[in-house]
Amino acid sequence: MCAAIPGENPVESDRQLRLVDENGLGRIDIEYLELIDREGRLLGKRNILTMLGNIDKDRFLEEVEPLLMVRMKLVRRTGRGREITPEGRRHLRMRRTRPTS
């Protein structure tokens, strides 16, 4: 945990330093969601890994996908690839319209 700054919520400060949003999504999670939303088509695992370019395959399969698919239901895996769910689009829309502090 980071050092508390007087007048600031230490959990919020730590969350911002780790680039985690209020739902627990980190930078890579958000990049993944934005990628499949922007592409507007089904994407296979290899394509996603290549396009993200900055993530370890094991981390992707063991951390990122289970969080986004199983726990949060923001991404769905089909026989032809991954696609963003309506919940995933709502999450991105809320992030884009949220005021910055």
PDB file of N, CA and C in Angstrom:
ATOM      1  N   MET A   1       0.839  -1.178   0.000  1.00  0.00           N
ATOM      2  CA  MET A   1       0.000   0.000   0.000  1.00  0.00           C
ATOM      3  C   MET A   1       0.878   1.233   0.000  1.00  0.00           C
ATOM      4  N   CYS A   2       0.487   2.246  -0.700  1.00  0.00           N
ATOM      5  CA  CYS A   2       1.280   3.460  -0.758  1.00  0.00           C
ATOM      6  C   CYS A   2       1.082   4.287   0.501  1.00  0.00           C
ATOM      7  N   ALA A   3       1.979   5.213   0.726  1.00  0.00           N
ATOM      8  CA  ALA A   3       1.890   6.081   1.897  1.00  0.00           C
ATOM      9  C   ALA A   3       0.670   6.974   1.771  1.00  0.00           C
ATOM     10  N   ALA A   4      -0.033   7.149   2.879  1.00  0.00           N
ATOM     11  CA  ALA A   4      -1.241   7.972   2.874  1.00  0.00           C
ATOM     12  C   ALA A   4      -0.876   9.443   2.752  1.00  0.00           C
ATOM     13  N   ILE A   5      -1.639  10.141   1.956  1.00  0.00           N
ATOM     14  CA  ILE A   5      -1.489  11.574   1.812  1.00  0.00           C
ATOM     15  C   ILE A   5      -2.604  12.206   2.631  1.00  0.00           C
ATOM     16  N   PRO A   6      -2.271  13.152   3.539  1.00  0.00           N
ATOM     17  CA  PRO A   6      -3.303  13.767   4.363  1.00  0.00           C
ATOM     18  C   PRO A   6      -4.439  14.316   3.503  1.00  0.00           C
ATOM     19  N   GLY A   7      -5.668  14.006   3.905  1.00  0.00           N
ATOM     20  CA  GLY A   7      -6.836  14.491   3.175  1.00  0.00           C
ATOM     21  C   GLY A   7      -7.246  13.619   2.003  1.00  0.00           C
ATOM     22  N   GLU A   8      -6.482  12.598   1.674  1.00  0.00           N
ATOM     23  CA  GLU A   8      -6.824  11.709   0.568  1.00  0.00           C
ATOM     24  C   GLU A   8      -7.134  10.319   1.086  1.00  0.00           C
ATOM     25  N   ASN A   9      -7.992   9.645   0.389  1.00  0.00           N
ATOM     26  CA  ASN A   9      -8.340   8.265   0.709  1.00  0.00           C
ATOM     27  C   ASN A   9      -7.174   7.378   0.256  1.00  0.00           C
ATOM     28  N   PRO A  10      -6.511   6.667   1.204  1.00  0.00           N
ATOM     29  CA  PRO A  10      -5.343   5.868   0.805  1.00  0.00           C
ATOM     30  C   PRO A  10      -5.680   4.749  -0.175  1.00  0.00           C
ATOM     31  N   VAL A  11      -6.890   4.185  -0.083  1.00  0.00           N
ATOM     32  CA  VAL A  11      -7.281   3.128  -1.024  1.00  0.00           C
ATOM     33  C   VAL A  11      -7.415   3.716  -2.421  1.00  0.00           C
ATOM     34  N   GLU A  12      -8.018   4.899  -2.520  1.00  0.00           N
ATOM     35  CA  GLU A  12      -8.173   5.556  -3.812  1.00  0.00           C
ATOM     36  C   GLU A  12      -6.811   5.912  -4.398  1.00  0.00           C
ATOM     37  N   SER A  13      -5.896   6.405  -3.588  1.00  0.00           N
ATOM     38  CA  SER A  13      -4.549   6.745  -4.064  1.00  0.00           C
ATOM     39  C   SER A  13      -3.847   5.509  -4.601  1.00  0.00           C
ATOM     40  N   ASP A  14      -3.937   4.394  -3.871  1.00  0.00           N
ATOM     41  CA  ASP A  14      -3.304   3.152  -4.303  1.00  0.00           C
ATOM     42  C   ASP A  14      -3.933   2.662  -5.596  1.00  0.00           C
ATOM     43  N   ARG A  15      -5.248   2.743  -5.690  1.00  0.00           N
ATOM     44  CA  ARG A  15      -5.965   2.314  -6.890  1.00  0.00           C
ATOM     45  C   ARG A  15      -5.491   3.115  -8.100  1.00  0.00           C
ATOM     46  N   GLN A  16      -5.349   4.416  -7.943  1.00  0.00           N
ATOM     47  CA  GLN A  16      -4.905   5.246  -9.056  1.00  0.00           C
ATOM     48  C   GLN A  16      -3.465   4.940  -9.451  1.00  0.00           C
ATOM     49  N   LEU A  17      -2.603   4.676  -8.485  1.00  0.00           N
ATOM     50  CA  LEU A  17      -1.218   4.337  -8.802  1.00  0.00           C
ATOM     51  C   LEU A  17      -1.129   3.034  -9.575  1.00  0.00           C
ATOM     52  N   ARG A  18      -1.981   2.089  -9.243  1.00  0.00           N
ATOM     53  CA  ARG A  18      -1.979   0.794  -9.930  1.00  0.00           C
ATOM     54  C   ARG A  18      -2.792   0.824 -11.222  1.00  0.00           C
ATOM     55  N   LEU A  19      -3.390   1.974 -11.540  1.00  0.00           N
ATOM     56  CA  LEU A  19      -4.220   2.128 -12.729  1.00  0.00           C
ATOM     57  C   LEU A  19      -5.359   1.124 -12.739  1.00  0.00           C
ATOM     58  N   VAL A  20      -6.027   0.999 -11.597  1.00  0.00           N
ATOM     59  CA  VAL A  20      -7.166   0.097 -11.462  1.00  0.00           C
ATOM     60  C   VAL A  20      -8.415   0.947 -11.331  1.00  0.00           C
ATOM     61  N   ASP A  21      -9.463   0.596 -12.084  1.00  0.00           N
ATOM     62  CA  ASP A  21     -10.692   1.372 -11.975  1.00  0.00           C
ATOM     63  C   ASP A  21     -11.528   0.888 -10.800  1.00  0.00           C
ATOM     64  N   GLU A  22     -12.671   1.529 -10.610  1.00  0.00           N
ATOM     65  CA  GLU A  22     -13.515   1.221  -9.451  1.00  0.00           C
ATOM     66  C   GLU A  22     -14.063  -0.200  -9.457  1.00  0.00           C
ATOM     67  N   ASN A  23     -14.006  -0.882 -10.599  1.00  0.00           N
ATOM     68  CA  ASN A  23     -14.458  -2.271 -10.695  1.00  0.00           C
ATOM     69  C   ASN A  23     -13.307  -3.268 -10.622  1.00  0.00           C
ATOM     70  N   GLY A  24     -12.097  -2.771 -10.408  1.00  0.00           N
ATOM     71  CA  GLY A  24     -10.951  -3.657 -10.273  1.00  0.00           C
ATOM     72  C   GLY A  24     -10.228  -3.974 -11.569  1.00  0.00           C
ATOM     73  N   LEU A  25     -10.580  -3.291 -12.647  1.00  0.00           N
ATOM     74  CA  LEU A  25      -9.909  -3.539 -13.923  1.00  0.00           C
ATOM     75  C   LEU A  25      -8.640  -2.710 -14.029  1.00  0.00           C
ATOM     76  N   GLY A  26      -7.570  -3.361 -14.452  1.00  0.00           N
ATOM     77  CA  GLY A  26      -6.300  -2.686 -14.646  1.00  0.00           C
ATOM     78  C   GLY A  26      -6.139  -2.198 -16.077  1.00  0.00           C
ATOM     79  N   ARG A  27      -5.003  -1.601 -16.346  1.00  0.00           N
ATOM     80  CA  ARG A  27      -4.715  -1.030 -17.664  1.00  0.00           C
ATOM     81  C   ARG A  27      -4.847  -2.066 -18.782  1.00  0.00           C
ATOM     82  N   ILE A  28      -4.287  -3.259 -18.572  1.00  0.00           N
ATOM     83  CA  ILE A  28      -4.345  -4.307 -19.604  1.00  0.00           C
ATOM     84  C   ILE A  28      -5.794  -4.748 -19.834  1.00  0.00           C
ATOM     85  N   ASP A  29      -6.573  -4.874 -18.764  1.00  0.00           N
ATOM     86  CA  ASP A  29      -7.981  -5.271 -18.902  1.00  0.00           C
ATOM     87  C   ASP A  29      -8.732  -4.262 -19.770  1.00  0.00           C
ATOM     88  N   ILE A  30      -8.513  -2.979 -19.491  1.00  0.00           N
ATOM     89  CA  ILE A  30      -9.180  -1.924 -20.244  1.00  0.00           C
ATOM     90  C   ILE A  30      -8.703  -1.917 -21.697  1.00  0.00           C
ATOM     91  N   GLU A  31      -7.402  -2.093 -21.909  1.00  0.00           N
ATOM     92  CA  GLU A  31      -6.877  -2.143 -23.285  1.00  0.00           C
ATOM     93  C   GLU A  31      -7.514  -3.290 -24.064  1.00  0.00           C
ATOM     94  N   TYR A  32      -7.671  -4.439 -23.418  1.00  0.00           N
ATOM     95  CA  TYR A  32      -8.304  -5.604 -24.050  1.00  0.00           C
ATOM     96  C   TYR A  32      -9.730  -5.250 -24.457  1.00  0.00           C
ATOM     97  N   LEU A  33     -10.518  -4.707 -23.535  1.00  0.00           N
ATOM     98  CA  LEU A  33     -11.902  -4.345 -23.832  1.00  0.00           C
ATOM     99  C   LEU A  33     -11.973  -3.325 -24.975  1.00  0.00           C
ATOM    100  N   GLU A  34     -11.151  -2.313 -24.909  1.00  0.00           N
ATOM    101  CA  GLU A  34     -11.156  -1.282 -25.946  1.00  0.00           C
ATOM    102  C   GLU A  34     -10.766  -1.857 -27.304  1.00  0.00           C
ATOM    103  N   LEU A  35      -9.823  -2.789 -27.308  1.00  0.00           N
ATOM    104  CA  LEU A  35      -9.394  -3.415 -28.550  1.00  0.00           C
ATOM    105  C   LEU A  35     -10.532  -4.181 -29.212  1.00  0.00           C
ATOM    106  N   ILE A  36     -11.185  -5.055 -28.478  1.00  0.00           N
ATOM    107  CA  ILE A  36     -12.232  -5.862 -29.127  1.00  0.00           C
ATOM    108  C   ILE A  36     -13.467  -5.023 -29.445  1.00  0.00           C
ATOM    109  N   ASP A  37     -13.687  -3.961 -28.695  1.00  0.00           N
ATOM    110  CA  ASP A  37     -14.790  -3.050 -29.025  1.00  0.00           C
ATOM    111  C   ASP A  37     -14.464  -2.285 -30.302  1.00  0.00           C
ATOM    112  N   ARG A  38     -13.274  -1.764 -30.396  1.00  0.00           N
ATOM    113  CA  ARG A  38     -12.837  -0.978 -31.557  1.00  0.00           C
ATOM    114  C   ARG A  38     -12.820  -1.816 -32.835  1.00  0.00           C
ATOM    115  N   GLU A  39     -12.354  -3.063 -32.731  1.00  0.00           N
ATOM    116  CA  GLU A  39     -12.257  -3.917 -33.924  1.00  0.00           C
ATOM    117  C   GLU A  39     -13.633  -4.295 -34.455  1.00  0.00           C
ATOM    118  N   GLY A  40     -14.618  -4.438 -33.575  1.00  0.00           N
ATOM    119  CA  GLY A  40     -15.980  -4.718 -34.012  1.00  0.00           C
ATOM    120  C   GLY A  40     -16.171  -6.056 -34.694  1.00  0.00           C
ATOM    121  N   ARG A  41     -15.283  -6.987 -34.401  1.00  0.00           N
ATOM    122  CA  ARG A  41     -15.382  -8.329 -34.987  1.00  0.00           C
ATOM    123  C   ARG A  41     -14.824  -9.329 -33.986  1.00  0.00           C
ATOM    124  N   LEU A  42     -15.080 -10.600 -34.221  1.00  0.00           N
ATOM    125  CA  LEU A  42     -14.525 -11.637 -33.359  1.00  0.00           C
ATOM    126  C   LEU A  42     -13.015 -11.670 -33.529  1.00  0.00           C
ATOM    127  N   LEU A  43     -12.319 -11.777 -32.414  1.00  0.00           N
ATOM    128  CA  LEU A  43     -10.856 -11.849 -32.446  1.00  0.00           C
ATOM    129  C   LEU A  43     -10.389 -13.106 -31.729  1.00  0.00           C
ATOM    130  N   GLY A  44      -9.463 -13.815 -32.332  1.00  0.00           N
ATOM    131  CA  GLY A  44      -8.867 -14.983 -31.710  1.00  0.00           C
ATOM    132  C   GLY A  44      -7.797 -14.582 -30.702  1.00  0.00           C
ATOM    133  N   LYS A  45      -7.445 -15.539 -29.870  1.00  0.00           N
ATOM    134  CA  LYS A  45      -6.446 -15.316 -28.820  1.00  0.00           C
ATOM    135  C   LYS A  45      -5.134 -14.775 -29.387  1.00  0.00           C
ATOM    136  N   ARG A  46      -4.636 -15.383 -30.450  1.00  0.00           N
ATOM    137  CA  ARG A  46      -3.360 -14.937 -31.024  1.00  0.00           C
ATOM    138  C   ARG A  46      -3.432 -13.507 -31.548  1.00  0.00           C
ATOM    139  N   ASN A  47      -4.531 -13.179 -32.212  1.00  0.00           N
ATOM    140  CA  ASN A  47      -4.695 -11.811 -32.710  1.00  0.00           C
ATOM    141  C   ASN A  47      -4.695 -10.813 -31.565  1.00  0.00           C
ATOM    142  N   ILE A  48      -5.405 -11.127 -30.504  1.00  0.00           N
ATOM    143  CA  ILE A  48      -5.475 -10.223 -29.358  1.00  0.00           C
ATOM    144  C   ILE A  48      -4.093 -10.045 -28.742  1.00  0.00           C
ATOM    145  N   LEU A  49      -3.400 -11.151 -28.525  1.00  0.00           N
ATOM    146  CA  LEU A  49      -2.058 -11.070 -27.933  1.00  0.00           C
ATOM    147  C   LEU A  49      -1.114 -10.246 -28.815  1.00  0.00           C
ATOM    148  N   THR A  50      -1.196 -10.441 -30.130  1.00  0.00           N
ATOM    149  CA  THR A  50      -0.346  -9.684 -31.053  1.00  0.00           C
ATOM    150  C   THR A  50      -0.701  -8.201 -31.018  1.00  0.00           C
ATOM    151  N   MET A  51      -1.983  -7.898 -31.027  1.00  0.00           N
ATOM    152  CA  MET A  51      -2.423  -6.500 -31.057  1.00  0.00           C
ATOM    153  C   MET A  51      -2.122  -5.779 -29.740  1.00  0.00           C
ATOM    154  N   LEU A  52      -2.245  -6.491 -28.628  1.00  0.00           N
ATOM    155  CA  LEU A  52      -1.908  -5.867 -27.347  1.00  0.00           C
ATOM    156  C   LEU A  52      -0.401  -5.707 -27.226  1.00  0.00           C
ATOM    157  N   GLY A  53       0.318  -6.750 -27.631  1.00  0.00           N
ATOM    158  CA  GLY A  53       1.763  -6.678 -27.712  1.00  0.00           C
ATOM    159  C   GLY A  53       2.533  -6.525 -26.411  1.00  0.00           C
ATOM    160  N   ASN A  54       1.889  -6.247 -25.328  1.00  0.00           N
ATOM    161  CA  ASN A  54       2.613  -5.961 -24.090  1.00  0.00           C
ATOM    162  C   ASN A  54       2.157  -6.835 -22.924  1.00  0.00           C
ATOM    163  N   ILE A  55       1.708  -8.030 -23.234  1.00  0.00           N
ATOM    164  CA  ILE A  55       1.237  -8.911 -22.164  1.00  0.00           C
ATOM    165  C   ILE A  55       1.736 -10.324 -22.387  1.00  0.00           C
ATOM    166  N   ASP A  56       2.079 -10.970 -21.301  1.00  0.00           N
ATOM    167  CA  ASP A  56       2.506 -12.357 -21.311  1.00  0.00           C
ATOM    168  C   ASP A  56       1.302 -13.258 -21.583  1.00  0.00           C
ATOM    169  N   LYS A  57       1.486 -14.260 -22.431  1.00  0.00           N
ATOM    170  CA  LYS A  57       0.394 -15.170 -22.800  1.00  0.00           C
ATOM    171  C   LYS A  57      -0.210 -15.842 -21.567  1.00  0.00           C
ATOM    172  N   ASP A  58       0.630 -16.297 -20.630  1.00  0.00           N
ATOM    173  CA  ASP A  58       0.108 -16.966 -19.438  1.00  0.00           C
ATOM    174  C   ASP A  58      -0.723 -16.018 -18.589  1.00  0.00           C
ATOM    175  N   ARG A  59      -0.260 -14.789 -18.430  1.00  0.00           N
ATOM    176  CA  ARG A  59      -1.038 -13.814 -17.652  1.00  0.00           C
ATOM    177  C   ARG A  59      -2.374 -13.562 -18.330  1.00  0.00           C
ATOM    178  N   PHE A  60      -2.343 -13.447 -19.649  1.00  0.00           N
ATOM    179  CA  PHE A  60      -3.562 -13.227 -20.424  1.00  0.00           C
ATOM    180  C   PHE A  60      -4.570 -14.347 -20.162  1.00  0.00           C
ATOM    181  N   LEU A  61      -4.097 -15.597 -20.256  1.00  0.00           N
ATOM    182  CA  LEU A  61      -4.995 -16.745 -20.113  1.00  0.00           C
ATOM    183  C   LEU A  61      -5.403 -17.033 -18.667  1.00  0.00           C
ATOM    184  N   GLU A  62      -4.524 -16.738 -17.720  1.00  0.00           N
ATOM    185  CA  GLU A  62      -4.790 -17.095 -16.322  1.00  0.00           C
ATOM    186  C   GLU A  62      -5.372 -15.966 -15.491  1.00  0.00           C
ATOM    187  N   GLU A  63      -5.181 -14.720 -15.915  1.00  0.00           N
ATOM    188  CA  GLU A  63      -5.664 -13.591 -15.116  1.00  0.00           C
ATOM    189  C   GLU A  63      -6.678 -12.727 -15.860  1.00  0.00           C
ATOM    190  N   VAL A  64      -6.282 -12.241 -17.022  1.00  0.00           N
ATOM    191  CA  VAL A  64      -7.111 -11.268 -17.732  1.00  0.00           C
ATOM    192  C   VAL A  64      -8.418 -11.889 -18.216  1.00  0.00           C
ATOM    193  N   GLU A  65      -8.324 -12.971 -18.970  1.00  0.00           N
ATOM    194  CA  GLU A  65      -9.550 -13.562 -19.512  1.00  0.00           C
ATOM    195  C   GLU A  65     -10.499 -14.082 -18.434  1.00  0.00           C
ATOM    196  N   PRO A  66     -10.022 -14.791 -17.416  1.00  0.00           N
ATOM    197  CA  PRO A  66     -10.977 -15.231 -16.385  1.00  0.00           C
ATOM    198  C   PRO A  66     -11.707 -14.064 -15.709  1.00  0.00           C
ATOM    199  N   LEU A  67     -10.994 -12.974 -15.466  1.00  0.00           N
ATOM    200  CA  LEU A  67     -11.639 -11.809 -14.850  1.00  0.00           C
ATOM    201  C   LEU A  67     -12.707 -11.237 -15.777  1.00  0.00           C
ATOM    202  N   LEU A  68     -12.350 -10.998 -17.031  1.00  0.00           N
ATOM    203  CA  LEU A  68     -13.273 -10.351 -17.954  1.00  0.00           C
ATOM    204  C   LEU A  68     -14.391 -11.259 -18.436  1.00  0.00           C
ATOM    205  N   MET A  69     -14.123 -12.569 -18.543  1.00  0.00           N
ATOM    206  CA  MET A  69     -15.135 -13.494 -19.054  1.00  0.00           C
ATOM    207  C   MET A  69     -15.984 -14.108 -17.948  1.00  0.00           C
ATOM    208  N   VAL A  70     -15.323 -14.686 -16.975  1.00  0.00           N
ATOM    209  CA  VAL A  70     -16.035 -15.478 -15.975  1.00  0.00           C
ATOM    210  C   VAL A  70     -16.599 -14.606 -14.858  1.00  0.00           C
ATOM    211  N   ARG A  71     -15.749 -13.787 -14.260  1.00  0.00           N
ATOM    212  CA  ARG A  71     -16.188 -12.998 -13.106  1.00  0.00           C
ATOM    213  C   ARG A  71     -17.050 -11.811 -13.487  1.00  0.00           C
ATOM    214  N   MET A  72     -16.660 -11.081 -14.522  1.00  0.00           N
ATOM    215  CA  MET A  72     -17.358  -9.826 -14.822  1.00  0.00           C
ATOM    216  C   MET A  72     -18.291  -9.911 -16.026  1.00  0.00           C
ATOM    217  N   LYS A  73     -18.149 -10.960 -16.839  1.00  0.00           N
ATOM    218  CA  LYS A  73     -19.002 -11.165 -18.014  1.00  0.00           C
ATOM    219  C   LYS A  73     -18.946  -9.988 -19.006  1.00  0.00           C
ATOM    220  N   LEU A  74     -17.759  -9.412 -19.174  1.00  0.00           N
ATOM    221  CA  LEU A  74     -17.577  -8.292 -20.092  1.00  0.00           C
ATOM    222  C   LEU A  74     -17.140  -8.755 -21.478  1.00  0.00           C
ATOM    223  N   VAL A  75     -16.642  -9.991 -21.554  1.00  0.00           N
ATOM    224  CA  VAL A  75     -16.180 -10.590 -22.811  1.00  0.00           C
ATOM    225  C   VAL A  75     -16.750 -11.997 -22.884  1.00  0.00           C
ATOM    226  N   ARG A  76     -17.082 -12.411 -24.101  1.00  0.00           N
ATOM    227  CA  ARG A  76     -17.609 -13.760 -24.324  1.00  0.00           C
ATOM    228  C   ARG A  76     -16.710 -14.456 -25.342  1.00  0.00           C
ATOM    229  N   ARG A  77     -16.435 -15.744 -25.087  1.00  0.00           N
ATOM    230  CA  ARG A  77     -15.645 -16.544 -26.032  1.00  0.00           C
ATOM    231  C   ARG A  77     -16.615 -17.390 -26.845  1.00  0.00           C
ATOM    232  N   THR A  78     -16.486 -17.306 -28.142  1.00  0.00           N
ATOM    233  CA  THR A  78     -17.302 -18.130 -29.034  1.00  0.00           C
ATOM    234  C   THR A  78     -16.373 -19.116 -29.726  1.00  0.00           C
ATOM    235  N   GLY A  79     -16.911 -19.965 -30.544  1.00  0.00           N
ATOM    236  CA  GLY A  79     -16.096 -20.906 -31.303  1.00  0.00           C
ATOM    237  C   GLY A  79     -15.193 -20.222 -32.318  1.00  0.00           C
ATOM    238  N   ARG A  80     -15.512 -18.969 -32.662  1.00  0.00           N
ATOM    239  CA  ARG A  80     -14.738 -18.250 -33.682  1.00  0.00           C
ATOM    240  C   ARG A  80     -13.895 -17.112 -33.115  1.00  0.00           C
ATOM    241  N   GLY A  81     -13.982 -16.875 -31.810  1.00  0.00           N
ATOM    242  CA  GLY A  81     -13.174 -15.814 -31.222  1.00  0.00           C
ATOM    243  C   GLY A  81     -13.848 -15.149 -30.043  1.00  0.00           C
ATOM    244  N   ARG A  82     -13.238 -14.062 -29.572  1.00  0.00           N
ATOM    245  CA  ARG A  82     -13.752 -13.323 -28.428  1.00  0.00           C
ATOM    246  C   ARG A  82     -14.524 -12.105 -28.920  1.00  0.00           C
ATOM    247  N   GLU A  83     -15.587 -11.761 -28.177  1.00  0.00           N
ATOM    248  CA  GLU A  83     -16.355 -10.568 -28.492  1.00  0.00           C
ATOM    249  C   GLU A  83     -16.750  -9.868 -27.197  1.00  0.00           C
ATOM    250  N   ILE A  84     -16.940  -8.581 -27.295  1.00  0.00           N
ATOM    251  CA  ILE A  84     -17.354  -7.812 -26.134  1.00  0.00           C
ATOM    252  C   ILE A  84     -18.853  -8.017 -25.932  1.00  0.00           C
ATOM    253  N   THR A  85     -19.277  -8.078 -24.688  1.00  0.00           N
ATOM    254  CA  THR A  85     -20.690  -8.247 -24.360  1.00  0.00           C
ATOM    255  C   THR A  85     -21.338  -6.871 -24.210  1.00  0.00           C
ATOM    256  N   PRO A  86     -22.665  -6.827 -24.163  1.00  0.00           N
ATOM    257  CA  PRO A  86     -23.322  -5.542 -23.879  1.00  0.00           C
ATOM    258  C   PRO A  86     -22.843  -4.939 -22.549  1.00  0.00           C
ATOM    259  N   GLU A  87     -22.584  -5.789 -21.556  1.00  0.00           N
ATOM    260  CA  GLU A  87     -22.073  -5.302 -20.278  1.00  0.00           C
ATOM    261  C   GLU A  87     -20.691  -4.667 -20.448  1.00  0.00           C
ATOM    262  N   GLY A  88     -19.863  -5.264 -21.310  1.00  0.00           N
ATOM    263  CA  GLY A  88     -18.544  -4.717 -21.585  1.00  0.00           C
ATOM    264  C   GLY A  88     -18.630  -3.355 -22.256  1.00  0.00           C
ATOM    265  N   ARG A  89     -19.564  -3.222 -23.189  1.00  0.00           N
ATOM    266  CA  ARG A  89     -19.753  -1.921 -23.846  1.00  0.00           C
ATOM    267  C   ARG A  89     -20.250  -0.873 -22.851  1.00  0.00           C
ATOM    268  N   ARG A  90     -21.160  -1.279 -21.965  1.00  0.00           N
ATOM    269  CA  ARG A  90     -21.648  -0.349 -20.937  1.00  0.00           C
ATOM    270  C   ARG A  90     -20.505   0.114 -20.046  1.00  0.00           C
ATOM    271  N   HIS A  91     -19.642  -0.827 -19.666  1.00  0.00           N
ATOM    272  CA  HIS A  91     -18.507  -0.472 -18.810  1.00  0.00           C
ATOM    273  C   HIS A  91     -17.617   0.565 -19.498  1.00  0.00           C
ATOM    274  N   LEU A  92     -17.298   0.354 -20.762  1.00  0.00           N
ATOM    275  CA  LEU A  92     -16.464   1.310 -21.490  1.00  0.00           C
ATOM    276  C   LEU A  92     -17.169   2.660 -21.632  1.00  0.00           C
ATOM    277  N   ARG A  93     -18.464   2.643 -21.917  1.00  0.00           N
ATOM    278  CA  ARG A  93     -19.219   3.880 -22.062  1.00  0.00           C
ATOM    279  C   ARG A  93     -19.208   4.678 -20.753  1.00  0.00           C
ATOM    280  N   MET A  94     -19.376   3.968 -19.632  1.00  0.00           N
ATOM    281  CA  MET A  94     -19.350   4.636 -18.330  1.00  0.00           C
ATOM    282  C   MET A  94     -17.976   5.233 -18.066  1.00  0.00           C
ATOM    283  N   ARG A  95     -16.910   4.530 -18.428  1.00  0.00           N
ATOM    284  CA  ARG A  95     -15.546   5.056 -18.247  1.00  0.00           C
ATOM    285  C   ARG A  95     -15.335   6.316 -19.070  1.00  0.00           C
ATOM    286  N   ARG A  96     -15.861   6.314 -20.286  1.00  0.00           N
ATOM    287  CA  ARG A  96     -15.660   7.467 -21.181  1.00  0.00           C
ATOM    288  C   ARG A  96     -16.440   8.693 -20.742  1.00  0.00           C
ATOM    289  N   THR A  97     -17.576   8.491 -20.084  1.00  0.00           N
ATOM    290  CA  THR A  97     -18.413   9.627 -19.692  1.00  0.00           C
ATOM    291  C   THR A  97     -18.164  10.073 -18.256  1.00  0.00           C
ATOM    292  N   ARG A  98     -17.379   9.309 -17.513  1.00  0.00           N
ATOM    293  CA  ARG A  98     -17.103   9.667 -16.112  1.00  0.00           C
ATOM    294  C   ARG A  98     -16.209  10.892 -16.077  1.00  0.00           C
ATOM    295  N   PRO A  99     -16.562  11.866 -15.218  1.00  0.00           N
ATOM    296  CA  PRO A  99     -15.695  13.042 -15.117  1.00  0.00           C
ATOM    297  C   PRO A  99     -14.327  12.674 -14.534  1.00  0.00           C
ATOM    298  N   THR A 100     -13.295  13.315 -15.023  1.00  0.00           N
ATOM    299  CA  THR A 100     -11.947  13.069 -14.498  1.00  0.00           C
ATOM    300  C   THR A 100     -11.689  14.031 -13.354  1.00  0.00           C
ATOM    301  N   SER A 101     -10.893  13.552 -12.379  1.00  0.00           N
ATOM    302  CA  SER A 101     -10.605  14.413 -11.229  1.00  0.00           C
ATOM    303  C   SER A 101      -9.195  14.912 -11.256  1.00  0.00           C
TER     304      SER A 101
END
